[in-house]
CSV table of C-alpha atoms in Angstrom, one decimal:
chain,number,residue,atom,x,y,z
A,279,UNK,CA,50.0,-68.7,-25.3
A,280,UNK,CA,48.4,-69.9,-28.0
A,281,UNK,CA,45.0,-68.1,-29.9
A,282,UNK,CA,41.8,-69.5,-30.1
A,283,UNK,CA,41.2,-70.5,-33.9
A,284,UNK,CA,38.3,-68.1,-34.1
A,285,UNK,CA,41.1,-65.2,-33.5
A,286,UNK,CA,42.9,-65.4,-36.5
A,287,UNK,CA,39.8,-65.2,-38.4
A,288,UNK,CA,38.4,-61.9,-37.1
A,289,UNK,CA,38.9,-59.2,-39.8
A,290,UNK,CA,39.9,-55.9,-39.0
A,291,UNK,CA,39.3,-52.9,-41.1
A,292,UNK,CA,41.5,-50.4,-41.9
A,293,UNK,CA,41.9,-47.4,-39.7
A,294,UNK,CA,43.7,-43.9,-40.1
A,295,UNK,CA,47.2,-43.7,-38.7
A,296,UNK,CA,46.4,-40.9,-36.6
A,297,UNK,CA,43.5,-43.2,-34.8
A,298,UNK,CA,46.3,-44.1,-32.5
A,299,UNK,CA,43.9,-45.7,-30.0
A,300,UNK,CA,42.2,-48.0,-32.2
A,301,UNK,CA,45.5,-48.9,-33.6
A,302,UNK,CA,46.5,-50.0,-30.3
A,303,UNK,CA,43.3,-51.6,-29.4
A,304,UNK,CA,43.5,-53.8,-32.9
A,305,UNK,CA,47.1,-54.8,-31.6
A,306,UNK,CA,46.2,-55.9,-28.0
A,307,UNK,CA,44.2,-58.5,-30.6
A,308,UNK,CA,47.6,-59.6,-32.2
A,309,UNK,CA,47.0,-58.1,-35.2
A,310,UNK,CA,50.0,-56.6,-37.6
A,311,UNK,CA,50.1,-53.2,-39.1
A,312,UNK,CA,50.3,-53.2,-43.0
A,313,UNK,CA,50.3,-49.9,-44.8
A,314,UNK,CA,47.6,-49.5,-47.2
A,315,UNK,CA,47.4,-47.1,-50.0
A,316,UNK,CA,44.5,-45.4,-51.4
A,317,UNK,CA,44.5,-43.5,-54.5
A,318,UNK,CA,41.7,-41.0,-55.2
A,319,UNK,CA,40.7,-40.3,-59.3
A,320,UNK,CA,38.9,-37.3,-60.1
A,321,UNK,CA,37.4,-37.8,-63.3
A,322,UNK,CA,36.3,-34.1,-63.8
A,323,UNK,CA,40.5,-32.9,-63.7
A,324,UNK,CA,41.2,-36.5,-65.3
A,325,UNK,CA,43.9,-36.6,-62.5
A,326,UNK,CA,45.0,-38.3,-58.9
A,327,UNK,CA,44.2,-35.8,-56.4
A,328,UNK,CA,45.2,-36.2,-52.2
A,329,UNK,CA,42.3,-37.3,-49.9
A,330,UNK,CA,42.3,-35.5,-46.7
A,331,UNK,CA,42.0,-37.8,-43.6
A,332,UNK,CA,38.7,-37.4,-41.9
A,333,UNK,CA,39.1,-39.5,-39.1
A,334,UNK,CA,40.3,-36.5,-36.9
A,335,UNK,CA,39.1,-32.6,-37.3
A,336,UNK,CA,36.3,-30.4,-35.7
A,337,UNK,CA,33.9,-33.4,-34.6
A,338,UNK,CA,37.1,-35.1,-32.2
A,339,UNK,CA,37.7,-31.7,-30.6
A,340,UNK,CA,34.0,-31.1,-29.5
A,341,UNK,CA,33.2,-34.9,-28.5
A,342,UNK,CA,36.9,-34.4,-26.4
A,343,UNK,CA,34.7,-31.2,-24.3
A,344,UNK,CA,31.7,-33.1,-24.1
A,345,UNK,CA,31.1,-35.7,-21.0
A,346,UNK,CA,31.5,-39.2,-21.7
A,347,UNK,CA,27.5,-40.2,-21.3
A,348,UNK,CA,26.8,-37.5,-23.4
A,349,UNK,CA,29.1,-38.5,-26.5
A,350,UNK,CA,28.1,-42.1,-25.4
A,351,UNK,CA,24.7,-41.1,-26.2
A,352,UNK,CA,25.4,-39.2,-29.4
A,353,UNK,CA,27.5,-42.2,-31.0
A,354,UNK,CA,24.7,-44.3,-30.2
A,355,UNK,CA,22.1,-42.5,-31.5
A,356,UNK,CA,24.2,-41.7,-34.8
A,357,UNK,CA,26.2,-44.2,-35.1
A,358,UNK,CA,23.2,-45.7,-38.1
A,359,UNK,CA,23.2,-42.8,-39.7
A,360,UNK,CA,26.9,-42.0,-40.2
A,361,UNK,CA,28.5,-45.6,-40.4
């Protein structure tokens, strides 16, 4: 089946590879996965230095406890200040 014309030019950001989810949710679009890679410069050690990935830690183990309305209303509440 054939994709509307408006499809292929819907830009996806890059996500984490451990945001498994959204990877798959990006796919279900038709999407393909190219790797991307970042380098970070620390100009104070005049060096590269290795970027942690801070799309999972602490903050996707508590929103996992919470209920859904409530991280619903959290995200959405948030979700100006953060993104």
């Amino acid at each position: 089946m054939a994709r509307p014309a408006w499809v292929w030019r819907v830009g996806f950001r890059p996500d984490s590879l451990e945001n498994e989810g959204l990877r798959r949710f990006k796919l279900g679009w038709g999407t393909q996965e190219r790797r991307i890679d970042y380098f970070r410069y620390d100009q104070r050690k005049a060096a590269f230095v290795t970027a942690r990935d801070e799309s999972s830690g602490w903050h996707n183990r508590i929103f996992r406890m919470l209920p859904v309305s409530l991280s619903r209303l959290i995200g959405a509440a948030s979700y100006r200040h953060v993104a």
